Short mmCIF file of C-alpha atoms in Angstrom, two decimals:
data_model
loop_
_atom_site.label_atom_id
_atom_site.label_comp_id
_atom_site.label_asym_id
_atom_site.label_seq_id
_atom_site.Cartn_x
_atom_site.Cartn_y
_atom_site.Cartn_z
CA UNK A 1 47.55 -7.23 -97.75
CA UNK A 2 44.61 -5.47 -95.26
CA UNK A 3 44.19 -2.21 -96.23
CA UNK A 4 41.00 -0.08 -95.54
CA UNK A 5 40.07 -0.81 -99.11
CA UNK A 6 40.42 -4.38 -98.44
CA UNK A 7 37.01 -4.85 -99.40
CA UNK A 8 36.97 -8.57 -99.08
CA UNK A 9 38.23 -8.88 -95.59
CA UNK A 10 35.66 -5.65 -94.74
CA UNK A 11 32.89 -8.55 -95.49
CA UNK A 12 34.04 -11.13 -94.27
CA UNK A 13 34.08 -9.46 -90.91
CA UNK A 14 31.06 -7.85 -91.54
CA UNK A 15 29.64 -11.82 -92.11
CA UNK A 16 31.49 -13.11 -89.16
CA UNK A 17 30.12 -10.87 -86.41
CA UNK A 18 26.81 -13.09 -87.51
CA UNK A 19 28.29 -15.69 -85.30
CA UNK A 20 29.52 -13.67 -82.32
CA UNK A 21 26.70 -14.65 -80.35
CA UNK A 22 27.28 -18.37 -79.89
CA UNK A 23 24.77 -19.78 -80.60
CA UNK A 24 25.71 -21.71 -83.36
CA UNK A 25 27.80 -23.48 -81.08
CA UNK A 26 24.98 -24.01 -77.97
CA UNK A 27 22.85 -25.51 -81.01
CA UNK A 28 26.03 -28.09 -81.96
CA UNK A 29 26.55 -28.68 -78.21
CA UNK A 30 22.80 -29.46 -78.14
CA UNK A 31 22.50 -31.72 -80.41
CA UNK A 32 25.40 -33.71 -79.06
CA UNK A 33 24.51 -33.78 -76.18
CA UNK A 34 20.48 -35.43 -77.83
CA UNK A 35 23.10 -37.86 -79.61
CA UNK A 36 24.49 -39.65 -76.34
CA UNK A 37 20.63 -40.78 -75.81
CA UNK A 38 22.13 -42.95 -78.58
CA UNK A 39 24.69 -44.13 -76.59
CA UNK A 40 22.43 -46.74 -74.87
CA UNK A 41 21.17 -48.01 -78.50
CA UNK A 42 23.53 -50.72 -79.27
CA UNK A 43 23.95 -51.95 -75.42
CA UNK A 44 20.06 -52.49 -74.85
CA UNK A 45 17.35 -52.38 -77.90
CA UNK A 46 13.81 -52.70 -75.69
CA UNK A 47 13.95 -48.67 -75.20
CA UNK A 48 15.00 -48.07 -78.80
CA UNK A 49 12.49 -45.71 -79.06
CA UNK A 50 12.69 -44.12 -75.88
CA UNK A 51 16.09 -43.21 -77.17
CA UNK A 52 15.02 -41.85 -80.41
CA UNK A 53 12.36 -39.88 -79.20
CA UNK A 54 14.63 -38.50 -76.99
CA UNK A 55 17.73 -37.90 -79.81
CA UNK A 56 14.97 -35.98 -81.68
CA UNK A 57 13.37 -33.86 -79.09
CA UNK A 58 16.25 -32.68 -77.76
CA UNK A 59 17.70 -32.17 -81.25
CA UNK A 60 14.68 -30.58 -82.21
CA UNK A 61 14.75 -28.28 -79.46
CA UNK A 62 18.34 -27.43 -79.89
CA UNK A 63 17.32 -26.49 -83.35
CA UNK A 64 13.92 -24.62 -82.15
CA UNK A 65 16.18 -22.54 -79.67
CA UNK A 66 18.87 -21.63 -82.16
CA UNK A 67 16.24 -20.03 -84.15
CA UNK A 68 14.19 -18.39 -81.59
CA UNK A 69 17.41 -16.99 -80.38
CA UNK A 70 18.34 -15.81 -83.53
CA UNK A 71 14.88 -13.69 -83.78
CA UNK A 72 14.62 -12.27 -81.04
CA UNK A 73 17.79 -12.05 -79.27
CA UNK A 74 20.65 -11.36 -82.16
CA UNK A 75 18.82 -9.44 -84.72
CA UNK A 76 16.93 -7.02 -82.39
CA UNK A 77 20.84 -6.06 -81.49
CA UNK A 78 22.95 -6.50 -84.01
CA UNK A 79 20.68 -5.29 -86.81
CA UNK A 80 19.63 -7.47 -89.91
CA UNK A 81 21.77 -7.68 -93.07
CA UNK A 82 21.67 -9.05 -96.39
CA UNK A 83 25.02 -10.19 -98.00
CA UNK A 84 25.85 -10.28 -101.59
CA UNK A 85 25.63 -12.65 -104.25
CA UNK A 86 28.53 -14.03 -103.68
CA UNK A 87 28.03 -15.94 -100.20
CA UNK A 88 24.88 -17.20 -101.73
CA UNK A 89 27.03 -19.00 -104.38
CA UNK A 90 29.11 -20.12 -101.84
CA UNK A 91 25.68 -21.23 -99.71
CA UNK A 92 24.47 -22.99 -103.07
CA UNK A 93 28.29 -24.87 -103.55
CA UNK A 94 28.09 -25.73 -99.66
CA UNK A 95 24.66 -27.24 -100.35
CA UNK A 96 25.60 -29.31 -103.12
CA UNK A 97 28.64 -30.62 -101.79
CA UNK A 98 26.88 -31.73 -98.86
CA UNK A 99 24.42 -33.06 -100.75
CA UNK A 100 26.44 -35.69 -102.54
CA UNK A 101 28.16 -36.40 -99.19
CA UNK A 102 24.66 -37.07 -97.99
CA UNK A 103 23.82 -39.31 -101.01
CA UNK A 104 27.45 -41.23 -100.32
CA UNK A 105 26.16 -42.05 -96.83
CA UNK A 106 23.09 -43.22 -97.31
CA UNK A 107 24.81 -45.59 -100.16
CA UNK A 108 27.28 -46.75 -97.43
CA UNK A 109 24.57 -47.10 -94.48
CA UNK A 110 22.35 -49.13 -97.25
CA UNK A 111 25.63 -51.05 -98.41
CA UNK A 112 26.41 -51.95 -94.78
CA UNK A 113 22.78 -53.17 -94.18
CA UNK A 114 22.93 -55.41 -96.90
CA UNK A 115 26.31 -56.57 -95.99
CA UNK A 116 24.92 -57.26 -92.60
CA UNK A 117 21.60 -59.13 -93.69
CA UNK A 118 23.64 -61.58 -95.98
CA UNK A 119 27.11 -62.40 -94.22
CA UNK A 120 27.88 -64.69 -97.32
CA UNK A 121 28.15 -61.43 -99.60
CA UNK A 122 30.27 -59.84 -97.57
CA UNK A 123 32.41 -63.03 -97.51
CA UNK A 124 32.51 -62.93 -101.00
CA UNK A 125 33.62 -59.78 -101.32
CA UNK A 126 36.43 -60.52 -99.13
CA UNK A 127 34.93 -57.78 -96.75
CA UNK A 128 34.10 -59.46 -94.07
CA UNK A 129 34.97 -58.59 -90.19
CA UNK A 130 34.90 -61.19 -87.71
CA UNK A 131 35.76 -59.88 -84.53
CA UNK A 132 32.71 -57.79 -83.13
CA UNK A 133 35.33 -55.44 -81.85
CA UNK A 134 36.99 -54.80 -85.42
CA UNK A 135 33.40 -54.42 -86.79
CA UNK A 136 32.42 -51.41 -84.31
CA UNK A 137 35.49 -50.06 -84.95
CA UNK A 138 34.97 -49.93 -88.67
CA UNK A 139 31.99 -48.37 -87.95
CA UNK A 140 32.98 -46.27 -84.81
CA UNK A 141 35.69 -44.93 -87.90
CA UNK A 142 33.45 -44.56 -91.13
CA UNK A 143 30.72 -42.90 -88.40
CA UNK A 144 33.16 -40.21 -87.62
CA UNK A 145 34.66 -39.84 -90.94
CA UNK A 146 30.59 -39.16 -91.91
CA UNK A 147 30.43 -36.04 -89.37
CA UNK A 148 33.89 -34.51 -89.51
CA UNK A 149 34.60 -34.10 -93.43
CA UNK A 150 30.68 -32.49 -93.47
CA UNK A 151 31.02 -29.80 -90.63
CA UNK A 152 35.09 -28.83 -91.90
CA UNK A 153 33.52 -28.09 -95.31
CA UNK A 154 30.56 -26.13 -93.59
CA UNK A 155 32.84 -24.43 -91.32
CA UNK A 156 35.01 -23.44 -95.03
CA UNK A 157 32.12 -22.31 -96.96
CA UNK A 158 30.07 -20.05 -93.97
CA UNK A 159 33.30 -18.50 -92.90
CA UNK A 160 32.95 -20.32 -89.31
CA UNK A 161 36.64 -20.66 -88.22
CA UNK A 162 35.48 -22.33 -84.56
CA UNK A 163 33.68 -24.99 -86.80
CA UNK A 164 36.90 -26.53 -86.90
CA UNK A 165 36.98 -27.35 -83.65
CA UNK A 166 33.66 -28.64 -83.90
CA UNK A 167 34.37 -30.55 -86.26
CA UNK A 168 36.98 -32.48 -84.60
CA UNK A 169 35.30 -32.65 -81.52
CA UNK A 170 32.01 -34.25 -83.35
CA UNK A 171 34.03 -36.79 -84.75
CA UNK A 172 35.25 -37.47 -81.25
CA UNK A 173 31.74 -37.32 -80.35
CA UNK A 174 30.64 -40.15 -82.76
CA UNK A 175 33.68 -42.27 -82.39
CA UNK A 176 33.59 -42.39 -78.57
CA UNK A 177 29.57 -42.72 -78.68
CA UNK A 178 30.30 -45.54 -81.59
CA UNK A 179 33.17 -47.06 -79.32
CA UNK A 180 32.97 -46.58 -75.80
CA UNK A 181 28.94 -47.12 -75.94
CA UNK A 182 29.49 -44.10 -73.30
CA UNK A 183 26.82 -41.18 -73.05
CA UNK A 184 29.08 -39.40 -70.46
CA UNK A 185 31.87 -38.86 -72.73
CA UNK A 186 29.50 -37.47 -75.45
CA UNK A 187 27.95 -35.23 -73.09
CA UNK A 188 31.13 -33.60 -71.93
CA UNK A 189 32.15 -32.89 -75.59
CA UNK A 190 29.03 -31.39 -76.04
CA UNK A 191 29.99 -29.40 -73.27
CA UNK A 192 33.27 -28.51 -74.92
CA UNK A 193 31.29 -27.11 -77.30
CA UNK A 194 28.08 -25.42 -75.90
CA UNK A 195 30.55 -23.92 -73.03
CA UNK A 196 32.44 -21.45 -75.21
CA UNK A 197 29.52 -21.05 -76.89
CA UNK A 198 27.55 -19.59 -73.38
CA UNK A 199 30.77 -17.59 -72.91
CA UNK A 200 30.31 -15.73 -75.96
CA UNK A 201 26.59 -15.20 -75.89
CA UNK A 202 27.14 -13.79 -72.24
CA UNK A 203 29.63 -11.18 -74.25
CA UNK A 204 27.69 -10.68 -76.94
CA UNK A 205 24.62 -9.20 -74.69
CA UNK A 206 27.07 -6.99 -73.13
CA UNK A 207 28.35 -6.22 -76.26
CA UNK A 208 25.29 -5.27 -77.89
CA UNK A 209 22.53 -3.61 -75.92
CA UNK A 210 19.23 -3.30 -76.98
CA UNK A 211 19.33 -0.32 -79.13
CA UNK A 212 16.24 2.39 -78.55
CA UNK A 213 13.12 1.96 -80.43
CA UNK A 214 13.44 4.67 -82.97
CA UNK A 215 16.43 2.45 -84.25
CA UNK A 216 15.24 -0.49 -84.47
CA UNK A 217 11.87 1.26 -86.81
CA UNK B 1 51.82 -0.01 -111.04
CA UNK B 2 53.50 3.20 -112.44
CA UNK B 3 57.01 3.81 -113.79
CA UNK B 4 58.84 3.66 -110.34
CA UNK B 5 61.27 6.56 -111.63
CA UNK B 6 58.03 8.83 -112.36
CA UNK B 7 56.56 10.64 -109.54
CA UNK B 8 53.10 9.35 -108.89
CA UNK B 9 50.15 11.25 -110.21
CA UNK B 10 47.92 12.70 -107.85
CA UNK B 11 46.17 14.45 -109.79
CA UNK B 12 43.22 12.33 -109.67
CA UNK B 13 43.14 13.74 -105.82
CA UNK B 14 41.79 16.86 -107.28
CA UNK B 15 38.39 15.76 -108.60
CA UNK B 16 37.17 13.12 -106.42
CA UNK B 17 34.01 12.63 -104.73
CA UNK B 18 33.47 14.70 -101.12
CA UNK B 19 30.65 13.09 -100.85
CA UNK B 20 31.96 9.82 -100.31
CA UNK B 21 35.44 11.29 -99.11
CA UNK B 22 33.90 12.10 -95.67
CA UNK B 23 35.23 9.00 -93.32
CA UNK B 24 32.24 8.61 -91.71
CA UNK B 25 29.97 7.97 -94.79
CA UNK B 26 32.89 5.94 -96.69
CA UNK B 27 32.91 3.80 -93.96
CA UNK B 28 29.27 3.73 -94.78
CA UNK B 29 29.71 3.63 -97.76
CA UNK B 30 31.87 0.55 -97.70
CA UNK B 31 29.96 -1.33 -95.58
CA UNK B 32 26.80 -1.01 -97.66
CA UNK B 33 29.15 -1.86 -100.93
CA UNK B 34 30.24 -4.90 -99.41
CA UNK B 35 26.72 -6.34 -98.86
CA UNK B 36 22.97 -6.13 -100.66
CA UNK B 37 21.74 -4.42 -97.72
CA UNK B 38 21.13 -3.53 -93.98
CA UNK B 39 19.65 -1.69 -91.48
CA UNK B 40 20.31 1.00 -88.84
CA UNK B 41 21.28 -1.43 -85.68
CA UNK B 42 23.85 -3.44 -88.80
CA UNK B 43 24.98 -0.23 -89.85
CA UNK B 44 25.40 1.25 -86.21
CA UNK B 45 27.54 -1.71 -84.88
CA UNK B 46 29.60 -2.43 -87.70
CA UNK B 47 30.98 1.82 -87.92
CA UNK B 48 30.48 2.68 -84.40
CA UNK B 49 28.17 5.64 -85.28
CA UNK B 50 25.69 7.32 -83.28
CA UNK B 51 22.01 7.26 -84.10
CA UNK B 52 22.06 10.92 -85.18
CA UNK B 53 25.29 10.67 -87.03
CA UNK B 54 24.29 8.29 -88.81
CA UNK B 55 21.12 9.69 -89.81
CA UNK B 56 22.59 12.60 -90.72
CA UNK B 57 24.72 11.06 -92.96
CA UNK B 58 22.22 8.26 -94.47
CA UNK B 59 20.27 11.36 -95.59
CA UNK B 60 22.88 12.81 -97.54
CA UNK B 61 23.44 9.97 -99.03
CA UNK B 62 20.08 9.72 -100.25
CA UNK B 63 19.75 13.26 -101.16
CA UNK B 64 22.74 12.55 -103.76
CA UNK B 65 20.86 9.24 -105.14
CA UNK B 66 24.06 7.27 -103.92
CA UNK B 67 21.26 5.15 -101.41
CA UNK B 68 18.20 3.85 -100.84
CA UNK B 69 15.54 3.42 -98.12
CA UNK B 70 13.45 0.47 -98.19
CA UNK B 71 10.43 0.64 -95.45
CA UNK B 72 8.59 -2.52 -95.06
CA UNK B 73 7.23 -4.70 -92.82
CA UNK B 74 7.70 -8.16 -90.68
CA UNK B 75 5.06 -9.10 -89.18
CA UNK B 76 3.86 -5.82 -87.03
CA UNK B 77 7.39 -4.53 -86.63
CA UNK B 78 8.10 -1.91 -89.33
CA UNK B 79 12.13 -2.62 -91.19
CA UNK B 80 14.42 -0.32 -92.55
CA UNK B 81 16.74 -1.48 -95.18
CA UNK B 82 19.50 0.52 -96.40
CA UNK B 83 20.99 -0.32 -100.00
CA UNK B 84 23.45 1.69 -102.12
CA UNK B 85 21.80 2.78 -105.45
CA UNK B 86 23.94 1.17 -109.10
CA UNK B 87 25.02 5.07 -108.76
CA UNK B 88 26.04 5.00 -105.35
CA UNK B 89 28.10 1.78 -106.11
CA UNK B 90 29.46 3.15 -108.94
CA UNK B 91 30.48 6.39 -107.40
CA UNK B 92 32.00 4.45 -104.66
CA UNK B 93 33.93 2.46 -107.39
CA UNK B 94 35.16 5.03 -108.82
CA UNK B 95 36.62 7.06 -105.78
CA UNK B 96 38.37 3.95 -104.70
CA UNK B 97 39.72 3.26 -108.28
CA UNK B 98 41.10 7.08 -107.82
CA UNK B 99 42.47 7.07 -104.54
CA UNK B 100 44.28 4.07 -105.21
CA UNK B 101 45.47 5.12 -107.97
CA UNK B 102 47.00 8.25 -106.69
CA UNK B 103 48.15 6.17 -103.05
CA UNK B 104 49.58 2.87 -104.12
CA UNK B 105 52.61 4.06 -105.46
CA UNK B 106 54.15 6.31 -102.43
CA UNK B 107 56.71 5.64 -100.92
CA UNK B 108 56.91 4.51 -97.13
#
């Protein structure tokens, strides 16, 4: 029941308004749209690290304008805020969680290696693929499955309904990239995403005007 | 939940706190409750309040020892927090645990 004494759904809307500027979604879109310099990876290796450098620039400036963004264009209008001990514990759960999901990865990425190196083991086990097509779909599949599960749960624990939708549309992202080899496709899902993120940063300015100085003191 | 053939009981009505009873500074109030703390621009947005009115009402608040003002600062820029005192949240506690209370039961 919402009541004006619901005091649990007065903080969660309280905590929610943190995201009404959009960025969070530019950032995602971002750093999508850094991943399809991966795209080219597995077609041609000589600029391997053209393609890195480029995944982790832009990624890194993705990041670098989320933050900036944050400083000096959300909290100078909506004010700064501390919430209670509670979203910290769910922060701390989040953290955790994704740390073992992290761990689980790099077992599977190390597994895969070694499954890759010696053929016969994988053989052994029974596990191996040997159509090339089967084999990037296996890992077109376990790629996505890496992204998707990680952002839902992120999206559960911060409160972040629209990363949902990001979440399904970065496993889309890292299947197609995985799949299709194609950096256009990536790019217009990070589109899909950094769009209705721009949309709500344009409302968010109108929204919330620079208060006067003796407020912000 | 009370008897539902005994009228309710508002007689807790009688003695609760004005203070906090005023809507503008129990939506105040609440807000601060709800989180550690924030400052003016938080506070302004989230209850719609003017600068002044808000002011106004902050030092009330303070007079009563129901809040706190934290001045610090980032960098060059000087920050106001705002936090509810343990009295503050317990008076706040209490006057919802009363109006409750006295409002749950009534009928539609």
């Amino acid at each position: 029941m919402s009541t004006p004494f619901d005091l649990r759904q007065l903080e969660k809307k309280a905590f929610r308004t943190t995201y009404e500027d959009g960025l969070l979604d530019m950032d995602m879109g971002g750093i999508i749209a850094s991943m399809s310099a991966l795209a080219f990876l597995l077609e041609d290796d000589a600029d391997r690290w053209v393609n890195f450098g480029l995944f982790f620039v832009g990624m890194l400036a993705s990041t670098l304008l989320y933050q900036l963004g944050k400083k000096f264009i959300t909290l100078p209008r909506m004010g700064q805020v501390v919430f209670g001990p509670a979203r910290k514990r769910r922060a701390a759960t989040l953290a955790g969680i994704l740390g073992v999901i992290v761990a689980l990865q790099v077992l599977i990425v190390l597994g895969s290696v070694l499954l890759w190196k010696y053929p016969g083991l994988a053989g052994w086990l029974g596990w191996s693929v040997d159509q090339p097509d089967t084999e990037r779909l296996v890992v077109a599949v376990i790629g996505a499955l890496f992204v998707g599960p990680s952002m839902t749960l992120m999206a559960y624990f911060t409160d972040f309904p629209r990363g949902y939708y990001i979440a399904v549309m970065l496993s889309l992202a890292v299947f197609m990239m995985i799949w299709f080899r194609s950096p256009v496709i990536m790019l217009v899902i990070a589109g899909l995403i950094f769009i209705p993120g721009m949309v709500l940063f344009i409302r968010f300015l109108r929204k919330y005007p620079l208060p006067p100085a003796e407020v912000r003191q | 939940m009370t008897d539902a053939n005994q009228p309710p009981d508002l007689s807790a009505l009688n003695d609760i706190d004005r203070l906090v009873h005023e809507p503008a500074r129990l939506m105040l109030m609440a807000v601060l409750y709800v989180v550690e703390g924030a400052d003016f621009t938080f506070l302004m947005n989230q209850t719609g309040m003017t600068w002044g009115n808000l002011s106004a009402h902050m030092s009330k608040l303070e007079e009563a020892g129901y809040l706190e003002v934290e001045k610090s600062f980032k960098g060059r820029r000087p920050n106001t927090m705002l936090r509810l005192t343990s009295r503050g949240r317990e008076a706040f506690r209490e006057y919802r645990r009363k109006m409750m209370g006295a409002l749950v039961d009534l009928p539609e």
